Short mmCIF file of C-alpha atoms in Angstrom, two decimals:
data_model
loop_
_atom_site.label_atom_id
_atom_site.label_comp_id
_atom_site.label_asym_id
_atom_site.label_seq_id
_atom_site.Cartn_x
_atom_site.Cartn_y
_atom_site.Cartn_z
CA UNK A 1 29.83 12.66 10.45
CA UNK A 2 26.91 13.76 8.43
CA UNK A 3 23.30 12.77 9.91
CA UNK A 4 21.20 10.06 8.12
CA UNK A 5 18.06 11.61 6.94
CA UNK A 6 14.74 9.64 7.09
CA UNK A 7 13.87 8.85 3.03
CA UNK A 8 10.44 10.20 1.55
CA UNK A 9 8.07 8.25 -0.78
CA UNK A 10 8.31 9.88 -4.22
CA UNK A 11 6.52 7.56 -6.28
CA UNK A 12 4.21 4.54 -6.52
CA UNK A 13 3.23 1.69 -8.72
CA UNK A 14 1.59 -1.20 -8.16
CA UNK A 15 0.86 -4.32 -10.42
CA UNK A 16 -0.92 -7.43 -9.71
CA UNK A 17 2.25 -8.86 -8.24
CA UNK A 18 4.67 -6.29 -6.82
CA UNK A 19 4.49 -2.65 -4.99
CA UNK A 20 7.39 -0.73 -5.93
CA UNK A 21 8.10 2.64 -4.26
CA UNK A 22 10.60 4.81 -5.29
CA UNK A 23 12.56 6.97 -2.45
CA UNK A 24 13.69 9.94 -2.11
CA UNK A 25 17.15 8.80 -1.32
CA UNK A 26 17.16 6.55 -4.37
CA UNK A 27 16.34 3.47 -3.12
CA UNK A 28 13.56 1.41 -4.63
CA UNK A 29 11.35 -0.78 -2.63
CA UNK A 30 9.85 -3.85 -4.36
CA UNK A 31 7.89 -6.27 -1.90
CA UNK A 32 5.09 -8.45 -2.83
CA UNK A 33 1.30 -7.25 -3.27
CA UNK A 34 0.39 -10.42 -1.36
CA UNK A 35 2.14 -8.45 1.78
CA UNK A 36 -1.08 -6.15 1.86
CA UNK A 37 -4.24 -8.44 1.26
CA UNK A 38 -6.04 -5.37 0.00
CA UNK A 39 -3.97 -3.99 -2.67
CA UNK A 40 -3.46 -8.06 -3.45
CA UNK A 41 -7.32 -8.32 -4.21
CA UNK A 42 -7.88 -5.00 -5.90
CA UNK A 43 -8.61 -4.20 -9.18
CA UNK A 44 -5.82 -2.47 -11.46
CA UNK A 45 -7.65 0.80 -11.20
CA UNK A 46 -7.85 0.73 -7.29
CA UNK A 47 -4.48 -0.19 -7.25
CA UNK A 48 -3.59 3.00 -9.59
CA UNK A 49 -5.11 5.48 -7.44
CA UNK A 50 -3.36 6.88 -4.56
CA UNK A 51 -1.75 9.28 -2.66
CA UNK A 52 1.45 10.13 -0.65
CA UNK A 53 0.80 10.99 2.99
CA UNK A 54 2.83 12.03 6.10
CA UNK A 55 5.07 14.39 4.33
CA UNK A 56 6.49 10.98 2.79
CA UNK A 57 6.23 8.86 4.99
CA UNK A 58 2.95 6.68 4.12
CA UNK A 59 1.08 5.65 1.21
CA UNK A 60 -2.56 5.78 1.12
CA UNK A 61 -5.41 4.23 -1.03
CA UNK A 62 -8.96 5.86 -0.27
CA UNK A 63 -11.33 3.13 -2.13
CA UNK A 64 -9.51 0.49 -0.43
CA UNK A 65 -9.02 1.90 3.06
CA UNK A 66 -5.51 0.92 3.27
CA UNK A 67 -2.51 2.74 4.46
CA UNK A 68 1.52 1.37 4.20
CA UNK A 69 3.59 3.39 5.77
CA UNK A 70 7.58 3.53 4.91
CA UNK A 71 8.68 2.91 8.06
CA UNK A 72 6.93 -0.83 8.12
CA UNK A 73 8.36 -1.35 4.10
CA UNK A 74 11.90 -0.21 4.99
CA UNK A 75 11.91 -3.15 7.94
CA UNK A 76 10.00 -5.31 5.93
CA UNK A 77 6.78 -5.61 7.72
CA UNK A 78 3.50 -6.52 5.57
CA UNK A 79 0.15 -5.38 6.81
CA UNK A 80 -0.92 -5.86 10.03
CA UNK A 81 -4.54 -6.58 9.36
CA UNK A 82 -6.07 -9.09 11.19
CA UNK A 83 -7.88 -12.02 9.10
CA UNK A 84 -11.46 -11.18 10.21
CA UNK A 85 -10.63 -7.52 9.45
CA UNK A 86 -9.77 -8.82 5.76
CA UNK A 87 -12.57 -11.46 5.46
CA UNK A 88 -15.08 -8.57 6.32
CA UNK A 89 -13.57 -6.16 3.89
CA UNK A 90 -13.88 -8.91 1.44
CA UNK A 91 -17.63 -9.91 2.12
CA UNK A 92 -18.66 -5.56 1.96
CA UNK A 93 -16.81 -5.99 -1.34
CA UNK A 94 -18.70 -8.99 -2.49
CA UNK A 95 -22.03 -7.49 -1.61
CA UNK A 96 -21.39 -4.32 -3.42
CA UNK A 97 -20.05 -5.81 -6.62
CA UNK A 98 -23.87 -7.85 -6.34
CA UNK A 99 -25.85 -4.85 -6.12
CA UNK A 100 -24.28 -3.03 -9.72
#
């Protein structure tokens, strides 16, 4: 019986409504943007730049300080963020976009 072997994150794009992730196995993940608050309220260009972490297994997005990791997509978790957590992201974003 041959071994399943945990899938790696090959590729990423994200729109204003979807993330898709394409897997190493070749299986592509398609789940809502409004399962992650912070790539939901992003600009395209925040959205666009990112990086593959965890030998495969996460996603990450420095300007927005969010992380999705594979295991959470593949059961079909969304972010875990708690709504003050998000409000006060949202506010330091407001305030910065004032002050260009």
């Amino acid at each position: 019986m041959r071994e399943a072997q945990t899938p790696e994150v090959l590729d990423v794009a994200v729109s204003e409504e979807s993330l898709r992730v394409e897997l190493s196995d070749g299986r592509t993940l398609v789940v809502p943007t409004g399962w992650y608050p912070r790539l939901f309220h992003a600009t395209q260009r925040e959205r666009s730049v990112w990086q593959i972490i965890d030998k495969g297994q996460g996603i990450h997005w420095q300007e927005l300080d969010e992380d999705v990791c594979l295991e959470g997509l593949l059961h079909g978790r969304g972010s875990s963020e708690s709504q003050s957590s998000l409000q006060k992201w949202l506010a330091s974003r407001s305030a910065n976009s004032e002050k260009r």
